[in-house]
Amino acid sequence: MSGQQFRRNIIVTGGAGFIGSHLVRLLVKKYPEYRIINVDALTYAGNLANLKDIENCDNYVFRKADVTDFEAMRRIMEDFHVDAIIHLAAESHVDRSIKDPFIFAKTNVLGTLTLLQASKEYWESLPEKFDGKLYYQVSTDEVYGALELTRPDGEAPYGDEFFTEQTRYAPHSPYSASKASADHFVRAFHDTYGLPVIISNCSNNYGPYQFPEKLIPLFINNIRHGKPLPVYGKGENVRDWLYVEDHARAIDLIFHRGTPGETYNIGGFNEWKNIDIVRLVIRTVDRMLGRKEGESERLITFVTDRAGHDLRYAIDSSKLHDELGWEPSLQFEEGIEKTVRWYLDNQEWLDNVTSGEYENYYARFYGDSDTH
Ligand code: NAD
Ligand code: DAU
């Protein structure tokens, strides 16, 4: 297979997942001169239906493979003359990591190490070595730990402190510990072998194609079906929300214009308490379904808090803004409107991922709870 006809051959791992599918779509459409190789193991979270609209594009290739399989990663790199990797494949749900941490260490830590070693070996075998090559790690703000809530109720932002690129890593959940560990390996490969790497740490994403185990799509689906809405604790935890396409645009920008060896925080300066988001989503779904606005508030059910539940995340993304000119394009209310519309219009997609094999897996995972 020749890579010569393409200016760059780029692996995106986890391209069949939520953020990965938005990134693959953006890159395939925007850069016909690049070949995008989507490498995904198609776990419960991976779904090729997310990429139906671009699957026949000449510059798009899909390879079903596990990122922890070293031989497979080496082979794909050689077959496609890969010159860059954007690594998103991961186990991404905090609640699952609390129940089953091992798969998080395997996929997130060993998977990252496998890709680092495979790219290092492959690129070192080429005459140009690391010249023009890039390993890009897509990470999360959760590696920084949690911030305090220091402002009174209803006053946003909810504190004066933000995560910056200098904030020390202090993960709390098995998920964030696995992502932090992976990031340390990325830095170690840069510092030890000179591998050109970039890391970006993003806040909570929302938008179409997010798996309905995460807060926003789970609640949209439950409201539609009149099922209880399981709010953890008192719903006072704060997250910083970003529309998924804005994250994909940021990755594109950092990939092209970021400096190897650097870290970039991505976030929308958009902090919301969970309970306020729940009420906004309820109003939006009710209105779109022709129900009385707020009628579904009766579904709110306060349940036992998530173990070790991080209180507040808030990203300072001014480095990305000041150095590369990035800023989010959507207001949260507008993004929620688009997101709810998408889920209501794509009931078939939702039914596919919440039925059959998945439903069985889900039932095994969450027990008999009727809230998920
Ligand atoms: P997701 O769970 O929707 O998708 C993960 C994808 O990775 C799926 O397509 C899955 O099939 C694939 N995958 C899992 N294990 C694999 C393996 N062993 N080999 C190959 N593929 C495998 O995740 P997401 O929410 O799109 O997150 C993508 C990345 O972005 C993750 O690294 C996550 O840590 C990071 N991130 C997510 C958010 C967020 O809010 N969702 C925010 C910041 C960073
Ligand atoms: O901050 C970035 C991270 O955001 C990503 O790295 C993760 O991959 C992604 O899953 C997300 O993590 P969170 O744990 O913040 O997202 P989640 O949607 O699971 O939960 C958002 C908030 O809502 C959190 O405070 C827990 C709460 N919650 C969640 C669920 C699923 C509930 O109250 N009830 C629920 O049923």
CSV table of C-alpha atoms and ligand atoms in Angstrom, one decimal:
chain,number,residue,atom,x,y,z
A,1,MET,CA,0.0,0.0,0.0
A,2,SER,CA,1.5,3.3,-1.0
A,3,GLY,CA,1.2,6.4,1.1
A,4,GLN,CA,2.9,8.6,-1.5
A,5,GLN,CA,-0.3,10.0,-2.9
A,6,PHE,CA,-1.1,11.6,0.5
A,7,ARG,CA,0.8,14.4,2.0
A,8,ARG,CA,0.3,13.0,5.5
A,9,ASN,CA,-0.8,9.6,6.8
A,10,ILE,CA,-2.4,10.0,10.2
A,11,ILE,CA,-3.7,7.4,12.6
A,12,VAL,CA,-6.7,8.5,14.8
A,13,THR,CA,-7.3,5.9,17.5
A,14,GLY,CA,-10.8,5.6,18.9
A,15,GLY,CA,-12.2,7.2,15.8
A,16,ALA,CA,-15.4,5.2,16.1
A,17,GLY,CA,-16.1,6.7,19.6
A,18,PHE,CA,-17.8,10.0,20.5
A,19,ILE,CA,-15.0,12.6,20.2
A,20,GLY,CA,-13.0,10.4,17.8
A,21,SER,CA,-15.8,10.3,15.2
A,22,HIS,CA,-16.1,14.1,15.2
A,23,LEU,CA,-12.4,14.5,14.8
A,24,VAL,CA,-12.2,11.9,12.0
A,25,ARG,CA,-15.1,13.6,10.2
A,26,LEU,CA,-13.4,17.0,10.5
A,27,LEU,CA,-10.0,15.8,9.3
A,28,VAL,CA,-11.4,13.7,6.4
A,29,LYS,CA,-13.5,16.6,5.1
A,30,LYS,CA,-11.1,19.4,5.7
A,31,TYR,CA,-7.9,17.7,4.4
A,32,PRO,CA,-8.4,15.6,1.3
A,33,GLU,CA,-4.6,15.6,1.0
A,34,TYR,CA,-4.3,13.6,4.2
A,35,ARG,CA,-5.1,9.9,4.7
A,36,ILE,CA,-6.9,9.3,8.0
A,37,ILE,CA,-6.6,5.8,9.3
A,38,ASN,CA,-9.2,5.2,12.0
A,39,VAL,CA,-7.9,2.4,14.4
A,40,ASP,CA,-10.6,1.2,16.8
A,41,ALA,CA,-11.3,-2.1,18.6
A,42,LEU,CA,-15.1,-1.4,18.5
A,43,THR,CA,-15.8,-1.9,22.2
A,44,TYR,CA,-19.3,-1.1,23.5
A,45,ALA,CA,-18.4,2.6,23.0
A,46,GLY,CA,-17.2,2.3,19.4
A,47,ASN,CA,-19.8,2.5,16.6
A,48,LEU,CA,-19.1,2.7,12.9
A,49,ALA,CA,-22.6,4.2,12.3
A,50,ASN,CA,-21.1,7.4,13.8
A,51,LEU,CA,-19.1,7.7,10.6
A,52,LYS,CA,-21.6,6.6,7.9
A,53,ASP,CA,-21.4,9.9,6.1
A,54,ILE,CA,-17.7,9.7,5.4
A,55,GLU,CA,-17.0,6.0,5.3
A,56,ASN,CA,-16.6,5.9,1.5
A,57,CYS,CA,-14.3,8.9,1.2
A,58,ASP,CA,-11.0,8.1,-0.6
A,59,ASN,CA,-8.9,9.5,2.1
A,60,TYR,CA,-10.5,7.4,4.9
A,61,VAL,CA,-9.5,3.9,6.1
A,62,PHE,CA,-10.8,1.9,9.0
A,63,ARG,CA,-8.8,-0.8,10.8
A,64,LYS,CA,-10.3,-2.8,13.6
A,65,ALA,CA,-7.5,-3.3,16.0
A,66,ASP,CA,-6.7,-3.1,19.7
A,67,VAL,CA,-4.2,-0.4,20.7
A,68,THR,CA,-2.6,-2.8,23.2
A,69,ASP,CA,-1.6,-5.2,20.4
A,70,PHE,CA,1.9,-4.1,19.6
A,71,GLU,CA,2.4,-6.2,16.5
A,72,ALA,CA,-0.9,-4.9,15.0
A,73,MET,CA,0.1,-1.2,15.8
A,74,ARG,CA,3.6,-1.7,14.2
A,75,ARG,CA,2.0,-3.3,11.1
A,76,ILE,CA,-0.5,-0.6,10.6
A,77,MET,CA,2.2,2.1,10.9
A,78,GLU,CA,4.3,0.4,8.3
A,79,ASP,CA,1.5,-0.5,5.9
A,80,PHE,CA,0.2,3.1,5.8
A,81,HIS,CA,3.6,4.9,6.2
A,82,VAL,CA,2.1,6.7,9.2
A,83,ASP,CA,3.7,10.0,10.2
A,84,ALA,CA,1.4,11.1,13.0
A,85,ILE,CA,-0.8,9.5,15.6
A,86,ILE,CA,-3.7,11.2,17.4
A,87,HIS,CA,-4.5,8.9,20.3
A,88,LEU,CA,-8.1,9.0,21.7
A,89,ALA,CA,-8.9,5.3,22.2
A,90,ALA,CA,-9.7,4.8,25.8
A,91,GLU,CA,-12.0,3.5,28.4
A,92,SER,CA,-13.7,6.8,29.2
A,93,HIS,CA,-16.4,6.4,31.8
A,94,VAL,CA,-15.6,7.1,35.4
A,95,ASP,CA,-18.4,4.9,36.9
A,96,ARG,CA,-17.1,1.9,35.0
A,97,SER,CA,-13.6,2.5,36.2
A,98,ILE,CA,-14.8,2.4,39.8
A,99,LYS,CA,-16.4,-1.0,39.2
A,100,ASP,CA,-13.7,-2.5,37.0
A,101,PRO,CA,-10.3,-0.6,37.1
A,102,PHE,CA,-8.2,-3.3,35.4
A,103,ILE,CA,-9.5,-2.7,31.8
A,104,PHE,CA,-8.7,1.0,32.4
A,105,ALA,CA,-5.1,0.3,33.2
A,106,LYS,CA,-4.8,-2.1,30.3
A,107,THR,CA,-6.4,0.1,27.6
A,108,ASN,CA,-5.4,3.6,28.8
A,109,VAL,CA,-1.9,2.9,30.2
A,110,LEU,CA,-0.7,-0.1,28.2
A,111,GLY,CA,-2.5,1.1,25.1
A,112,THR,CA,-0.6,4.4,25.3
A,113,LEU,CA,2.7,2.8,26.0
A,114,THR,CA,2.2,0.4,23.1
A,115,LEU,CA,1.6,3.2,20.7
A,116,LEU,CA,4.5,5.2,22.0
A,117,GLN,CA,6.9,2.3,21.6
A,118,ALA,CA,5.5,1.3,18.2
A,119,SER,CA,5.8,4.8,16.8
A,120,LYS,CA,9.3,5.3,18.3
A,121,GLU,CA,10.5,2.1,16.8
A,122,TYR,CA,8.9,2.7,13.4
A,123,TRP,CA,10.0,6.3,13.0
A,124,GLU,CA,13.5,5.4,14.2
A,125,SER,CA,13.7,2.9,11.3
A,126,LEU,CA,13.1,5.6,8.7
A,127,PRO,CA,15.9,7.8,7.2
A,128,GLU,CA,14.3,11.0,8.4
A,129,LYS,CA,13.8,9.6,12.0
A,130,PHE,CA,11.5,11.8,14.1
A,131,ASP,CA,11.6,14.7,11.6
A,132,GLY,CA,8.0,15.8,10.6
A,133,LYS,CA,6.5,13.2,13.0
A,134,LEU,CA,4.1,13.8,15.8
A,135,TYR,CA,2.5,11.7,18.6
A,136,TYR,CA,-0.6,13.6,20.0
A,137,GLN,CA,-2.2,12.4,23.2
A,138,VAL,CA,-5.8,13.4,23.9
A,139,SER,CA,-6.1,13.7,27.6
A,140,THR,CA,-8.6,15.0,30.2
A,141,ASP,CA,-8.8,17.7,32.8
A,142,GLU,CA,-9.6,15.0,35.4
A,143,VAL,CA,-5.8,14.3,35.7
A,144,TYR,CA,-5.6,17.5,37.7
A,145,GLY,CA,-7.8,16.3,40.5
A,146,ALA,CA,-10.6,18.5,41.9
A,147,LEU,CA,-11.1,22.2,42.8
A,148,GLU,CA,-13.0,23.7,45.6
A,149,LEU,CA,-16.4,25.5,45.4
A,150,THR,CA,-15.6,28.9,46.9
A,151,ARG,CA,-18.4,31.1,45.5
A,152,PRO,CA,-21.9,31.2,46.8
A,153,ASP,CA,-24.8,29.3,45.2
A,154,GLY,CA,-25.9,30.5,41.8
A,155,GLU,CA,-22.8,32.6,41.3
A,156,ALA,CA,-20.7,31.4,38.4
A,157,PRO,CA,-17.8,30.7,38.0
A,158,TYR,CA,-17.8,28.7,41.2
A,159,GLY,CA,-14.3,29.5,42.4
A,160,ASP,CA,-11.2,31.6,41.7
A,161,GLU,CA,-8.9,28.6,41.0
A,162,PHE,CA,-8.6,27.0,37.6
A,163,PHE,CA,-6.6,24.1,36.2
A,164,THR,CA,-3.6,25.5,34.2
A,165,GLU,CA,-0.9,23.6,32.3
A,166,GLN,CA,1.3,24.0,35.4
A,167,THR,CA,-1.2,22.4,37.8
A,168,ARG,CA,0.2,19.3,39.3
A,169,TYR,CA,-1.4,16.0,38.4
A,170,ALA,CA,-3.6,14.7,41.3
A,171,PRO,CA,-6.0,12.1,39.9
A,172,HIS,CA,-8.7,10.6,42.1
A,173,SER,CA,-10.6,8.0,40.2
A,174,PRO,CA,-9.2,4.9,38.5
A,175,TYR,CA,-10.1,6.5,35.2
A,176,SER,CA,-8.2,9.7,35.8
A,177,ALA,CA,-5.3,7.8,37.4
A,178,SER,CA,-5.0,5.7,34.2
A,179,LYS,CA,-5.1,8.8,32.0
A,180,ALA,CA,-2.5,10.6,34.2
A,181,SER,CA,-0.3,7.6,34.1
A,182,ALA,CA,-0.6,7.5,30.3
A,183,ASP,CA,0.3,11.2,30.1
A,184,HIS,CA,3.4,10.5,32.2
A,185,PHE,CA,4.6,7.9,29.7
A,186,VAL,CA,4.0,10.3,26.9
A,187,ARG,CA,6.3,12.9,28.6
A,188,ALA,CA,8.8,10.2,29.5
A,189,PHE,CA,9.1,9.3,25.8
A,190,HIS,CA,9.7,12.9,24.9
A,191,ASP,CA,12.2,13.5,27.7
A,192,THR,CA,14.0,10.2,27.3
A,193,TYR,CA,14.0,9.5,23.5
A,194,GLY,CA,13.1,12.9,22.1
A,195,LEU,CA,9.8,11.6,20.6
A,196,PRO,CA,7.9,14.6,19.3
A,197,VAL,CA,4.8,14.7,21.5
A,198,ILE,CA,1.9,17.0,22.3
A,199,ILE,CA,-0.7,16.5,25.1
A,200,SER,CA,-4.0,18.3,25.3
A,201,ASN,CA,-6.2,18.2,28.4
A,202,CYS,CA,-9.9,18.9,27.8
A,203,SER,CA,-12.9,19.5,30.0
A,204,ASN,CA,-16.3,17.7,29.7
A,205,ASN,CA,-17.6,17.3,26.1
A,206,TYR,CA,-21.2,17.0,25.0
A,207,GLY,CA,-22.9,16.7,21.7
A,208,PRO,CA,-24.2,14.1,19.2
A,209,TYR,CA,-22.9,10.5,19.2
A,210,GLN,CA,-22.0,10.5,22.9
A,211,PHE,CA,-22.7,7.2,24.5
A,212,PRO,CA,-25.9,7.3,26.7
A,213,GLU,CA,-24.1,6.4,29.9
A,214,LYS,CA,-22.7,9.9,30.3
A,215,LEU,CA,-24.9,12.6,32.1
A,216,ILE,CA,-26.4,14.5,29.2
A,217,PRO,CA,-27.3,11.8,26.7
A,218,LEU,CA,-28.4,9.5,29.5
A,219,PHE,CA,-30.8,12.1,30.9
A,220,ILE,CA,-32.2,13.1,27.4
A,221,ASN,CA,-33.0,9.4,26.8
A,222,ASN,CA,-34.5,8.9,30.3
A,223,ILE,CA,-36.6,12.1,30.1
A,224,ARG,CA,-38.0,10.9,26.7
A,225,HIS,CA,-38.9,7.6,28.2
A,226,GLY,CA,-40.2,9.0,31.5
A,227,LYS,CA,-37.5,7.1,33.4
A,228,PRO,CA,-35.9,8.4,36.7
A,229,LEU,CA,-33.0,10.8,36.4
A,230,PRO,CA,-30.3,9.6,38.9
A,231,VAL,CA,-28.6,12.8,40.1
A,232,TYR,CA,-25.5,11.8,42.2
A,233,GLY,CA,-25.4,13.4,45.7
A,234,LYS,CA,-27.1,16.8,45.7
A,235,GLY,CA,-26.3,17.6,42.1
A,236,GLU,CA,-23.8,20.3,43.3
A,237,ASN,CA,-20.7,19.1,41.5
A,238,VAL,CA,-19.5,21.5,38.8
A,239,ARG,CA,-18.2,20.6,35.4
A,240,ASP,CA,-16.8,22.9,32.6
A,241,TRP,CA,-18.7,22.0,29.4
A,242,LEU,CA,-17.5,22.2,25.8
A,243,TYR,CA,-19.4,21.3,22.6
A,244,VAL,CA,-17.6,18.3,21.0
A,245,GLU,CA,-17.0,20.0,17.6
A,246,ASP,CA,-15.1,22.8,19.4
A,247,HIS,CA,-12.9,20.2,21.0
A,248,ALA,CA,-12.2,18.6,17.5
A,249,ARG,CA,-11.4,22.1,16.1
A,250,ALA,CA,-9.0,22.7,19.0
A,251,ILE,CA,-7.2,19.3,18.4
A,252,ASP,CA,-6.9,20.2,14.7
A,253,LEU,CA,-5.4,23.6,15.6
A,254,ILE,CA,-3.0,22.2,18.2
A,255,PHE,CA,-2.0,19.3,15.9
A,256,HIS,CA,-1.0,21.7,13.2
A,257,ARG,CA,0.3,24.7,15.1
A,258,GLY,CA,1.2,23.5,18.6
A,259,THR,CA,4.8,23.1,19.8
A,260,PRO,CA,6.1,19.6,20.4
A,261,GLY,CA,6.8,19.0,24.0
A,262,GLU,CA,4.0,21.3,25.1
A,263,THR,CA,0.7,20.8,26.8
A,264,TYR,CA,-2.5,22.7,26.0
A,265,ASN,CA,-5.6,23.0,28.1
A,266,ILE,CA,-8.9,23.1,26.3
A,267,GLY,CA,-12.1,24.3,27.9
A,268,GLY,CA,-14.9,26.8,27.4
A,269,PHE,CA,-14.9,28.8,30.6
A,270,ASN,CA,-18.4,27.3,30.9
A,271,GLU,CA,-19.0,26.0,34.4
A,272,TRP,CA,-22.3,24.5,35.4
A,273,LYS,CA,-23.7,22.7,38.4
A,274,ASN,CA,-25.1,19.3,37.5
A,275,ILE,CA,-28.5,20.1,38.9
A,276,ASP,CA,-28.7,23.2,36.7
A,277,ILE,CA,-27.8,21.3,33.6
A,278,VAL,CA,-30.4,18.7,34.5
A,279,ARG,CA,-33.1,21.4,34.7
A,280,LEU,CA,-32.0,23.0,31.4
A,281,VAL,CA,-32.0,19.6,29.7
A,282,ILE,CA,-35.5,18.8,31.1
A,283,ARG,CA,-36.9,22.2,29.9
A,284,THR,CA,-35.4,21.7,26.5
A,285,VAL,CA,-36.6,18.1,26.0
A,286,ASP,CA,-40.1,18.9,27.4
A,287,ARG,CA,-40.4,21.8,25.0
A,288,MET,CA,-39.3,19.8,22.0
A,289,LEU,CA,-41.6,17.0,22.8
A,290,GLY,CA,-44.5,19.3,23.2
A,291,ARG,CA,-44.8,18.7,26.9
A,292,LYS,CA,-45.4,21.3,29.6
A,293,GLU,CA,-41.9,22.8,30.2
A,294,GLY,CA,-40.5,21.5,33.5
A,295,GLU,CA,-43.0,18.7,33.7
A,296,SER,CA,-40.3,16.1,33.8
A,297,GLU,CA,-38.7,17.6,36.9
A,298,ARG,CA,-40.7,15.0,38.8
A,299,LEU,CA,-38.2,12.4,37.4
A,300,ILE,CA,-35.2,13.9,39.3
A,301,THR,CA,-34.1,11.3,41.8
A,302,PHE,CA,-31.2,12.0,44.1
A,303,VAL,CA,-29.1,8.9,44.5
A,304,THR,CA,-26.0,7.8,46.4
A,305,ASP,CA,-23.0,9.9,45.4
A,306,ARG,CA,-20.3,8.6,43.1
A,307,ALA,CA,-17.4,7.3,45.2
A,308,GLY,CA,-14.6,9.9,45.4
A,309,HIS,CA,-16.8,12.3,43.3
A,310,ASP,CA,-14.6,15.2,42.2
A,311,LEU,CA,-16.4,18.5,43.3
A,312,ARG,CA,-15.4,20.9,40.6
A,313,TYR,CA,-13.4,21.0,37.3
A,314,ALA,CA,-12.6,24.3,35.6
A,315,ILE,CA,-10.1,24.7,32.9
A,316,ASP,CA,-8.0,27.8,32.1
A,317,SER,CA,-7.6,27.6,28.4
A,318,SER,CA,-6.0,31.1,27.9
A,319,LYS,CA,-2.7,29.6,26.6
A,320,LEU,CA,-4.6,28.0,23.7
A,321,HIS,CA,-6.5,31.3,23.1
A,322,ASP,CA,-3.5,33.6,23.4
A,323,GLU,CA,-0.9,31.5,21.5
A,324,LEU,CA,-3.1,29.8,18.8
A,325,GLY,CA,-6.2,32.0,18.8
A,326,TRP,CA,-8.7,29.2,19.6
A,327,GLU,CA,-12.1,30.0,21.2
A,328,PRO,CA,-15.3,28.0,21.6
A,329,SER,CA,-17.9,28.7,18.9
A,330,LEU,CA,-21.1,27.8,20.7
A,331,GLN,CA,-22.9,29.1,23.8
A,332,PHE,CA,-24.0,26.3,26.1
A,333,GLU,CA,-27.7,26.9,25.7
A,334,GLU,CA,-27.3,26.8,21.9
A,335,GLY,CA,-25.2,23.6,22.1
A,336,ILE,CA,-27.8,21.9,24.4
A,337,GLU,CA,-30.5,22.8,22.0
A,338,LYS,CA,-28.6,21.2,19.1
A,339,THR,CA,-27.7,18.2,21.2
A,340,VAL,CA,-31.2,17.5,22.4
A,341,ARG,CA,-32.5,18.0,18.8
A,342,TRP,CA,-30.0,15.5,17.5
A,343,TYR,CA,-30.9,12.8,20.1
A,344,LEU,CA,-34.6,13.2,19.5
A,345,ASP,CA,-34.1,13.0,15.8
A,346,ASN,CA,-31.8,10.0,16.0
A,347,GLN,CA,-33.8,7.6,18.1
A,348,GLU,CA,-32.7,4.7,15.9
A,349,TRP,CA,-29.0,5.4,16.8
A,350,LEU,CA,-30.0,5.5,20.5
A,351,ASP,CA,-32.1,2.4,20.2
A,352,ASN,CA,-29.2,0.5,18.6
A,353,VAL,CA,-26.8,1.3,21.3
A,354,THR,CA,-29.2,0.7,24.2
A,355,SER,CA,-30.7,-2.6,23.0
A,356,GLY,CA,-29.6,-6.1,22.3
A,357,GLU,CA,-26.0,-7.0,23.3
A,358,TYR,CA,-25.4,-3.6,24.8
A,359,GLU,CA,-28.5,-3.8,27.0
A,360,ASN,CA,-27.4,-7.1,28.4
A,361,TYR,CA,-23.9,-5.8,29.1
A,362,TYR,CA,-25.4,-2.7,30.6
A,363,ALA,CA,-27.8,-4.7,32.8
A,364,ARG,CA,-24.8,-6.9,34.0
A,365,PHE,CA,-22.8,-3.8,34.7
A,366,TYR,CA,-25.3,-1.6,36.5
A,367,GLY,CA,-27.4,-4.4,38.1
A,368,ASP,CA,-31.2,-4.1,38.1
A,369,SER,CA,-31.4,-0.3,38.5
A,370,ASP,CA,-34.0,1.1,36.2
A,371,THR,CA,-32.3,4.5,36.1
A,372,HIS,CA,-29.7,3.7,33.4
B,1,NAD,P1,-15.6,7.0,24.0
B,1,NAD,O1,-15.7,6.0,25.1
B,1,NAD,O2,-16.8,7.5,23.4
B,1,NAD,O3,-14.8,6.3,22.8
B,1,NAD,C1,-13.7,5.5,23.0
B,1,NAD,C2,-13.3,4.8,21.7
B,1,NAD,O4,-12.1,4.0,21.9
B,1,NAD,C3,-14.4,3.8,21.2
B,1,NAD,O5,-14.6,3.9,19.8
B,1,NAD,C4,-13.8,2.4,21.5
B,1,NAD,O6,-14.2,1.4,20.7
B,1,NAD,C5,-12.3,2.7,21.4
B,1,NAD,N1,-11.5,1.8,22.2
B,1,NAD,C6,-11.6,1.5,23.5
B,1,NAD,N2,-10.6,0.6,23.8
B,1,NAD,C7,-9.9,0.4,22.7
B,1,NAD,C8,-8.7,-0.4,22.5
B,1,NAD,N3,-8.2,-1.2,23.4
B,1,NAD,N4,-8.2,-0.4,21.2
B,1,NAD,C9,-8.7,0.4,20.2
B,1,NAD,N5,-9.8,1.1,20.4
B,1,NAD,C10,-10.4,1.1,21.7
B,1,NAD,O7,-14.6,8.1,24.5
B,1,NAD,P2,-14.7,9.7,24.2
B,1,NAD,O8,-15.6,10.3,25.2
B,1,NAD,O9,-14.9,10.0,22.8
B,1,NAD,O10,-13.2,10.1,24.6
B,1,NAD,C11,-12.1,10.0,23.7
B,1,NAD,C12,-10.8,10.4,24.4
B,1,NAD,O11,-11.0,11.7,24.8
B,1,NAD,C13,-10.5,9.6,25.6
B,1,NAD,O12,-9.1,9.4,25.6
B,1,NAD,C14,-10.9,10.4,26.8
B,1,NAD,O13,-10.1,10.1,27.9
B,1,NAD,C15,-10.7,11.8,26.2
B,1,NAD,N6,-11.5,12.9,26.8
B,1,NAD,C16,-12.9,12.7,26.8
B,1,NAD,C17,-13.7,13.8,27.3
B,1,NAD,C18,-15.2,13.6,27.3
B,1,NAD,O14,-15.8,14.5,27.9
B,1,NAD,N7,-15.8,12.6,26.8
B,1,NAD,C19,-13.1,14.9,27.7
B,1,NAD,C20,-11.7,15.1,27.7
B,1,NAD,C21,-10.9,14.0,27.2
B,2,DAU,O1,-13.8,16.2,32.5
B,2,DAU,C1,-13.6,15.4,31.3
B,2,DAU,C2,-14.2,14.0,31.6
B,2,DAU,O2,-15.6,14.2,31.5
B,2,DAU,C3,-13.7,13.0,30.6
B,2,DAU,O3,-12.4,12.7,30.7
B,2,DAU,C4,-14.5,11.7,30.8
B,2,DAU,O4,-14.2,10.7,29.8
B,2,DAU,C5,-16.0,12.0,30.7
B,2,DAU,O5,-16.8,10.8,30.9
B,2,DAU,C6,-16.4,13.1,31.6
B,2,DAU,O6,-16.3,12.6,33.0
B,2,DAU,P1,-17.5,13.0,34.1
B,2,DAU,O7,-17.4,12.0,35.2
B,2,DAU,O8,-17.4,14.4,34.5
B,2,DAU,O9,-18.8,12.8,33.2
B,2,DAU,P2,-20.2,12.1,33.4
B,2,DAU,O10,-21.1,12.5,32.3
B,2,DAU,O11,-20.1,10.7,33.8
B,2,DAU,O12,-20.7,12.9,34.7
B,2,DAU,C7,-20.9,14.3,34.7
B,2,DAU,C8,-21.4,14.8,36.1
B,2,DAU,O13,-22.7,14.3,36.3
B,2,DAU,C9,-20.5,14.2,37.2
B,2,DAU,O14,-20.4,15.1,38.2
B,2,DAU,C10,-21.3,13.0,37.7
B,2,DAU,C11,-22.8,13.4,37.4
B,2,DAU,N1,-23.7,12.3,37.0
B,2,DAU,C12,-23.4,11.5,36.0
B,2,DAU,C13,-24.2,10.4,35.7
B,2,DAU,C14,-23.8,9.5,34.5
B,2,DAU,C15,-24.9,12.1,37.7
B,2,DAU,O15,-25.2,12.9,38.6
B,2,DAU,N2,-25.7,11.1,37.4
B,2,DAU,C16,-25.4,10.2,36.4
B,2,DAU,O16,-26.2,9.3,36.1
